[in-house]
CSV table of C-alpha atoms in Angstrom, one decimal:
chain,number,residue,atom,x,y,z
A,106,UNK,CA,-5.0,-12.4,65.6
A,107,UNK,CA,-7.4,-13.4,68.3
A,108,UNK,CA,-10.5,-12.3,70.0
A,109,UNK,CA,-8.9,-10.5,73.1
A,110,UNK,CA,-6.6,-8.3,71.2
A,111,UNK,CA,-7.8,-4.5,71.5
A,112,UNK,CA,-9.3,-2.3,68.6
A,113,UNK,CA,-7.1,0.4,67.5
A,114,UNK,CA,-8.2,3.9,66.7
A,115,UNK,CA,-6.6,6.9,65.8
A,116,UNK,CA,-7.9,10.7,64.7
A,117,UNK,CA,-5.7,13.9,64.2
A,118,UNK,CA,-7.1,14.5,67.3
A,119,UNK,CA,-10.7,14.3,69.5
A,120,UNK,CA,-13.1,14.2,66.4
A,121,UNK,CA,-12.0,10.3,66.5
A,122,UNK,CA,-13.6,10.3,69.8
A,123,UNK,CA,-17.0,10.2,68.9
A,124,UNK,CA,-16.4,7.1,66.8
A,125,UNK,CA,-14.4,5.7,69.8
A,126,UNK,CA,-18.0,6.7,72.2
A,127,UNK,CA,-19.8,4.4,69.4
A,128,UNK,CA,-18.0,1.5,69.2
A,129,UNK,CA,-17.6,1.1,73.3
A,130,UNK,CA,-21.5,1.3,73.3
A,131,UNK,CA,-22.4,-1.6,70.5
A,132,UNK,CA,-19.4,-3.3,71.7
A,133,UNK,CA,-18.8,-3.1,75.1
A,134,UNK,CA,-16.5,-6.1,75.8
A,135,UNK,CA,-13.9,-4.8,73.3
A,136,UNK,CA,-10.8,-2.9,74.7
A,137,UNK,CA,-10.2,0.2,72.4
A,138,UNK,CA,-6.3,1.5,72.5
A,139,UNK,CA,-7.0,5.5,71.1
A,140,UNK,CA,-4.4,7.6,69.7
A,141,UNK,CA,-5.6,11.3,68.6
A,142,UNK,CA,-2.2,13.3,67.1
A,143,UNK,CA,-2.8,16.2,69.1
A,144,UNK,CA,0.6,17.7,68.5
A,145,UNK,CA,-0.4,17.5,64.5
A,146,UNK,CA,-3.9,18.5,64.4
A,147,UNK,CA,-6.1,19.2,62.2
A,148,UNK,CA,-5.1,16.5,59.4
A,149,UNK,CA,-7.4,18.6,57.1
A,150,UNK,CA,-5.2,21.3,55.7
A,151,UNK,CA,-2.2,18.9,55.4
A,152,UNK,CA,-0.8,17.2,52.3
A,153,UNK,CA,-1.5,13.6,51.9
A,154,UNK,CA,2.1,12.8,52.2
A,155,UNK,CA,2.4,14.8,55.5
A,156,UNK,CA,-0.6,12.9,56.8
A,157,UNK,CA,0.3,9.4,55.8
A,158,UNK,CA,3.8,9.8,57.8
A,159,UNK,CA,1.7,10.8,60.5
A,160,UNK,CA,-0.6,7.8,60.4
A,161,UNK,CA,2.5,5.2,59.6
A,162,UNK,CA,3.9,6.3,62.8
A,163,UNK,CA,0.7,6.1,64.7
A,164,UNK,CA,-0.1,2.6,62.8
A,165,UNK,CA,3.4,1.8,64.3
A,166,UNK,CA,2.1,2.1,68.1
A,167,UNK,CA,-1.2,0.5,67.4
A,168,UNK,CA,0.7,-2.7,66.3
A,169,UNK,CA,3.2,-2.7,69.1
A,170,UNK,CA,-0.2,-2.4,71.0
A,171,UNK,CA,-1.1,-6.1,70.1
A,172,UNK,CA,-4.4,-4.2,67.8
A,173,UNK,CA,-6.1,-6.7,65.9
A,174,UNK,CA,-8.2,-4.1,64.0
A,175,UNK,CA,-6.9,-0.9,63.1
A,176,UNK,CA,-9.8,1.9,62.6
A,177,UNK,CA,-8.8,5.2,60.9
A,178,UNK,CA,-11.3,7.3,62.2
A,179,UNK,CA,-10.5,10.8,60.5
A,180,UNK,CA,-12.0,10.9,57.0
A,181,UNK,CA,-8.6,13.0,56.0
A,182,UNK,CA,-6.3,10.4,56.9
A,183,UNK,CA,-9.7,7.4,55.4
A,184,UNK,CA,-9.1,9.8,52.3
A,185,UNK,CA,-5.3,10.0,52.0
A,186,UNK,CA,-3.8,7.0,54.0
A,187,UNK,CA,-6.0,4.3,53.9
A,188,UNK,CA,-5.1,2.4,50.4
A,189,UNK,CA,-0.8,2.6,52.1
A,190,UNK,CA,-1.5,1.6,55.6
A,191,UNK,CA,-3.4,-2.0,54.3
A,192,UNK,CA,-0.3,-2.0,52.4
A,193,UNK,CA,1.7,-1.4,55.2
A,194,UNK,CA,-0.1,-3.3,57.8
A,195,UNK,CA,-0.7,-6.2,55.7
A,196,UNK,CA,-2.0,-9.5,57.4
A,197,UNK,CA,-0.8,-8.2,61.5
A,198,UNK,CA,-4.5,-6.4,61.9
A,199,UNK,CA,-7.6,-5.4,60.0
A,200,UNK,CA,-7.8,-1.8,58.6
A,201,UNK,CA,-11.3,-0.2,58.2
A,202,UNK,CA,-12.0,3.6,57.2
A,203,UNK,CA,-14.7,5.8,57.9
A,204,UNK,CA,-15.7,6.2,54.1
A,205,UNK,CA,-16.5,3.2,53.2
A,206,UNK,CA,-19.5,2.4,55.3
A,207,UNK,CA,-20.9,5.5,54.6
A,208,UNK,CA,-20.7,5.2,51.2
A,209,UNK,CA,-22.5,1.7,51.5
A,210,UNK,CA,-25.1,3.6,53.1
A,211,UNK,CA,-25.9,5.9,50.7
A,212,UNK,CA,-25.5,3.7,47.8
A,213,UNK,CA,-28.2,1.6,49.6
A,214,UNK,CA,-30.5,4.5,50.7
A,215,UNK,CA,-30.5,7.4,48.2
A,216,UNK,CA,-29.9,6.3,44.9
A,217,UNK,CA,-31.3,8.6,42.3
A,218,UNK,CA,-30.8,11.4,44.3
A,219,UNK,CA,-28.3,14.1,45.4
A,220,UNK,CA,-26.6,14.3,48.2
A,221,UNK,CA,-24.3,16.7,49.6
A,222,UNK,CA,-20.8,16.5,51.7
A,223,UNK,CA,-18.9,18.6,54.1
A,224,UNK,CA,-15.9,17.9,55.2
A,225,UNK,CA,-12.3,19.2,55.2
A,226,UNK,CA,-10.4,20.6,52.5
A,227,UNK,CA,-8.2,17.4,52.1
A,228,UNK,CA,-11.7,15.1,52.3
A,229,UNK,CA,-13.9,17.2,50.2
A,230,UNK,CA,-10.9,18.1,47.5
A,231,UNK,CA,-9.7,14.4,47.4
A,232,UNK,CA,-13.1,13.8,46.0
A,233,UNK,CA,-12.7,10.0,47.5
A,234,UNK,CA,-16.6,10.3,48.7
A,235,UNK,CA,-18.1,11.6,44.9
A,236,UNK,CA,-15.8,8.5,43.7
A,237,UNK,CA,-16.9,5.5,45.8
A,238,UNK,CA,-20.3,6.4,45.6
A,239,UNK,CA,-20.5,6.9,41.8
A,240,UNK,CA,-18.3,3.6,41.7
A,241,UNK,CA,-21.0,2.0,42.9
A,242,UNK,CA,-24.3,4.2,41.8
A,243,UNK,CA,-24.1,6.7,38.5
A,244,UNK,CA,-27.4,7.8,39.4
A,245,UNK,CA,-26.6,9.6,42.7
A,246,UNK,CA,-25.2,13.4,42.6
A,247,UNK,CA,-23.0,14.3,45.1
A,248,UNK,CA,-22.7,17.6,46.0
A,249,UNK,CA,-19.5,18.9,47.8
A,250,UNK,CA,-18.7,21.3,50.2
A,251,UNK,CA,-15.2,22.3,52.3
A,252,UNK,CA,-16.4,24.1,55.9
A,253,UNK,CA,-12.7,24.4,57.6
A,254,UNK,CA,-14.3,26.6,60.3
A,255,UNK,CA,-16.1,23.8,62.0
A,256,UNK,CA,-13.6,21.9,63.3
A,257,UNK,CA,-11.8,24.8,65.3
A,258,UNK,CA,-15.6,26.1,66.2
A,259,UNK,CA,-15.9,23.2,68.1
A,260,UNK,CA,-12.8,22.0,69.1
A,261,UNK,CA,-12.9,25.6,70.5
A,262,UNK,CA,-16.4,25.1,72.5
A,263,UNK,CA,-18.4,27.5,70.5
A,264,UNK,CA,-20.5,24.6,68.7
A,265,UNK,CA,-23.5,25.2,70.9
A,266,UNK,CA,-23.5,29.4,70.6
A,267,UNK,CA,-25.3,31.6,68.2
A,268,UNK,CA,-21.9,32.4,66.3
A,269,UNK,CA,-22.1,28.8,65.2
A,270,UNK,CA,-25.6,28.8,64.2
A,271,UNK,CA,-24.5,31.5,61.9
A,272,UNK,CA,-21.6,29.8,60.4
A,273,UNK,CA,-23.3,26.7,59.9
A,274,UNK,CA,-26.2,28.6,58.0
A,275,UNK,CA,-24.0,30.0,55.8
A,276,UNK,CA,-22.4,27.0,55.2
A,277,UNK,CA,-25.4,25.2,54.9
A,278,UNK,CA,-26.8,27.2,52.1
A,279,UNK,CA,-24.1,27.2,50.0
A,280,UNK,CA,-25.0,26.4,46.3
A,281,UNK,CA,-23.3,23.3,46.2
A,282,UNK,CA,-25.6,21.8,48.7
A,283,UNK,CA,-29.1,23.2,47.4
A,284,UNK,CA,-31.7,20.7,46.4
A,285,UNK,CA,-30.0,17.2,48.4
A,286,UNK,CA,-31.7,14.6,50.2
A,287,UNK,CA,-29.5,13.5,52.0
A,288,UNK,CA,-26.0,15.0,54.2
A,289,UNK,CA,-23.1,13.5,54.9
A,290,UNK,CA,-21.3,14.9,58.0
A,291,UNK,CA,-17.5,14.2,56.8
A,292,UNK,CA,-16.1,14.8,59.5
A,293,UNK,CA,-15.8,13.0,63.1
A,294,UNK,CA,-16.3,15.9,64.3
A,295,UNK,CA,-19.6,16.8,63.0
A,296,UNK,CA,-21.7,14.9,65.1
A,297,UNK,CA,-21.2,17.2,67.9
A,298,UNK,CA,-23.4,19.6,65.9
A,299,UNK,CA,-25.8,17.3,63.8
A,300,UNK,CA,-28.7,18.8,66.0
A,301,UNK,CA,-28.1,22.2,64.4
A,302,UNK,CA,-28.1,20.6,60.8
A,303,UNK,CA,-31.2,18.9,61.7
A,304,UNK,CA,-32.3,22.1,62.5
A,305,UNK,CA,-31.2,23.5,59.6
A,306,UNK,CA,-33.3,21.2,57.9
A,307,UNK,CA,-36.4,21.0,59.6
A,308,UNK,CA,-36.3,17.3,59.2
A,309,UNK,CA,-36.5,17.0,55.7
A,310,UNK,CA,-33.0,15.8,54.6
A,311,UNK,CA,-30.9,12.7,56.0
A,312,UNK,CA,-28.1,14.1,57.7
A,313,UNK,CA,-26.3,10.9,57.4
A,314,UNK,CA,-23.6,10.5,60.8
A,315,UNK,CA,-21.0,8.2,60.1
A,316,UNK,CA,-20.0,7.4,63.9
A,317,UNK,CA,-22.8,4.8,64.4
A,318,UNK,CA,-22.8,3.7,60.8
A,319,UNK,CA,-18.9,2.8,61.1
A,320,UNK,CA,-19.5,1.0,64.7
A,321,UNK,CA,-22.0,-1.2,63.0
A,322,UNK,CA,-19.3,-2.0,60.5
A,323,UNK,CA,-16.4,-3.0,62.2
A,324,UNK,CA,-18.8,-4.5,64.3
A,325,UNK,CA,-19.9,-7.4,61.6
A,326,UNK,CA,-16.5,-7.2,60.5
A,327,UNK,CA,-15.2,-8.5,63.6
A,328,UNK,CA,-17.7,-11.1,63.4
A,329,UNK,CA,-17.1,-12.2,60.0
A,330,UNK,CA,-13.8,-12.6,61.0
A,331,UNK,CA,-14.7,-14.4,64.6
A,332,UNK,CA,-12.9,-12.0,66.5
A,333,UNK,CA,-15.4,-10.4,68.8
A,334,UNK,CA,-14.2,-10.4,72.1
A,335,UNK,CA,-16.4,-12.5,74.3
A,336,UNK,CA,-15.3,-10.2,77.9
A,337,UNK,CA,-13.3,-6.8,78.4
A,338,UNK,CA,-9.9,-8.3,79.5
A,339,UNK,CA,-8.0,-4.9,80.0
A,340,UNK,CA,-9.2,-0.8,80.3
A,341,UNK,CA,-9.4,1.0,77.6
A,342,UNK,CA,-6.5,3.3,76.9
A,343,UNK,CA,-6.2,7.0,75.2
A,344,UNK,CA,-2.9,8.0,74.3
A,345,UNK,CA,-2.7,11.9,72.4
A,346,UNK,CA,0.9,12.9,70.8
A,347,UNK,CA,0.6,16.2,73.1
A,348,UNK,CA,-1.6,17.1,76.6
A,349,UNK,CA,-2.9,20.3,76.8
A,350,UNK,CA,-5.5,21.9,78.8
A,351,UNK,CA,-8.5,22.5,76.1
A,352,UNK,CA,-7.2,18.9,75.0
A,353,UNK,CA,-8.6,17.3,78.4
A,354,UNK,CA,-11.4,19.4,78.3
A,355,UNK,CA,-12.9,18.8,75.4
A,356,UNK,CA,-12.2,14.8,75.8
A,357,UNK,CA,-15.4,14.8,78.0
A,358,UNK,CA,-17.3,16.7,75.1
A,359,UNK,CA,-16.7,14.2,72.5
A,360,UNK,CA,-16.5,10.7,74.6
A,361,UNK,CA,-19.5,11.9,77.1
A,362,UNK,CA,-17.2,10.9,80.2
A,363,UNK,CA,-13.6,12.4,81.1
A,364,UNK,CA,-11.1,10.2,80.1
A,365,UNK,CA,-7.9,9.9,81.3
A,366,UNK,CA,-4.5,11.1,78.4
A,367,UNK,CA,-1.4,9.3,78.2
A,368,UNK,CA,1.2,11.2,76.4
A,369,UNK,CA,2.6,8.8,73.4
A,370,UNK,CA,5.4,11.0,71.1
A,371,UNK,CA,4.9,10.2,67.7
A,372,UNK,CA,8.6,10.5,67.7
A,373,UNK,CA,11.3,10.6,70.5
């Protein structure tokens, strides 16, 4: 490895995008290579061997891409995948999730308290999250909650209507997540509506979103390792399994430019 090879990402699809929008800001001279599975979204009602063929396949590409890091950031495939790809991977490229570093976070930031989750069914019913955290902090609650209408809410565009404010409410005030401090948004998706939690809120809980959190990360992980790249030497590049029209609209939504989609098949 070496300090000009790209970062890998992948996502089942654009939520991934707002991690990519993260780590291009506090890292600007790295080249990210981005693969959302398009043709296989959303991860979160799949099993966890149906999602770990998946992200093989896509951890396949990244390689073949010259990655030095590979960054799963979907907290399905962090949930179900991540122990089997470093397996897999082995010493050609870093692997980093997006649970870990949040769990860091909370573990540093709200012990003795309870915090709540939402997430996917495969994130929240994994239980990975209430795991790692207790792991490292009995004294924290964690208090979980499965919302599988978000993702196609805003995938769909309707994130910033009243119909979402109403699903989110409900969500929201769901017993599991009564009484918490602190809110983890499990989902890469979720930052696209963290303004409405907030809301929700009325700034009196942490609503805790992982994108920044994991771009810190993998940034002092590259620089433990000395393999920050001192110049952008190529483009970045955004390859999906499968183009379609809401695809490339949205792209702009969760990157904050329009980015140009190379179709990749997952397999010919």
């Amino acid at each position: 490895m070496n300090q000009q090879q790209p970062i890998g990402i992948f996502d089942s699809g654009m939520g991934g995008l707002t991690v990519a929008h993260a780590v291009s800001k506090m890292l600007p001279n790295e080249q990210l290579i981005y693969f959302g599975d398009s043709a296989h979204l959303p991860y979160g009602d799949k099993s966890a061997a149906t999602i770990q063929a998946y992200s093989i396949k896509i951890c396949d590409i990244l390689l073949e891409k010259g990655c030095k890091v590979i960054l799963i950031a979907c907290n399905s495939a962090s949930a179900a995948a991540y122990e089997l790809i470093k397996a897999y991977v082995g010493s050609k490229a870093l692997v980093m999730n997006v649970i870990d570093p949040v769990v860091n976070y909370v573990v540093k930031t709200h012990s003795n308290e309870k915090v709540g989750l939402i997430g996917t069914k495969q994130t929240v019913g994994s239980g990975v999250y209430d795991y790692q955290i207790k792991a490292q902090d009995q004294s924290i609650q964690v208090g979980a909650l499965a919302t599988p209408l978000l993702v196609p809410m805003i995938e769909e565009g309707f994130h910033k209507n009243e119909i979402s404010e109403a699903i989110i409410k409900e969500y929201l005030s769901d017993n599991a997540l009564s009484e918490i401090k602190a809110l983890i948004l499990g989902c890469t998706h979720y930052p696209l509506i963290k303004n409405k939690v907030s809301e929700f809120y009325k700034g009196k809980t942490d609503v805790i979103d992982s994108s920044e959190i994991v771009a810190s990360a993998l940034k002092e992980l590259l620089n433990t390792h000395q393999l920050l790249a001192q110049k952008r030497s190529k483009e970045n590049e955004f390859l999906v399994s499968d183009i379609t029209p809401s695809f490339e609209a949205a792209t702009s939504l969760f990157f904050g430019v329009k980015v140009p989609l190379q179709k990749h098949k997952l397999w010919e």
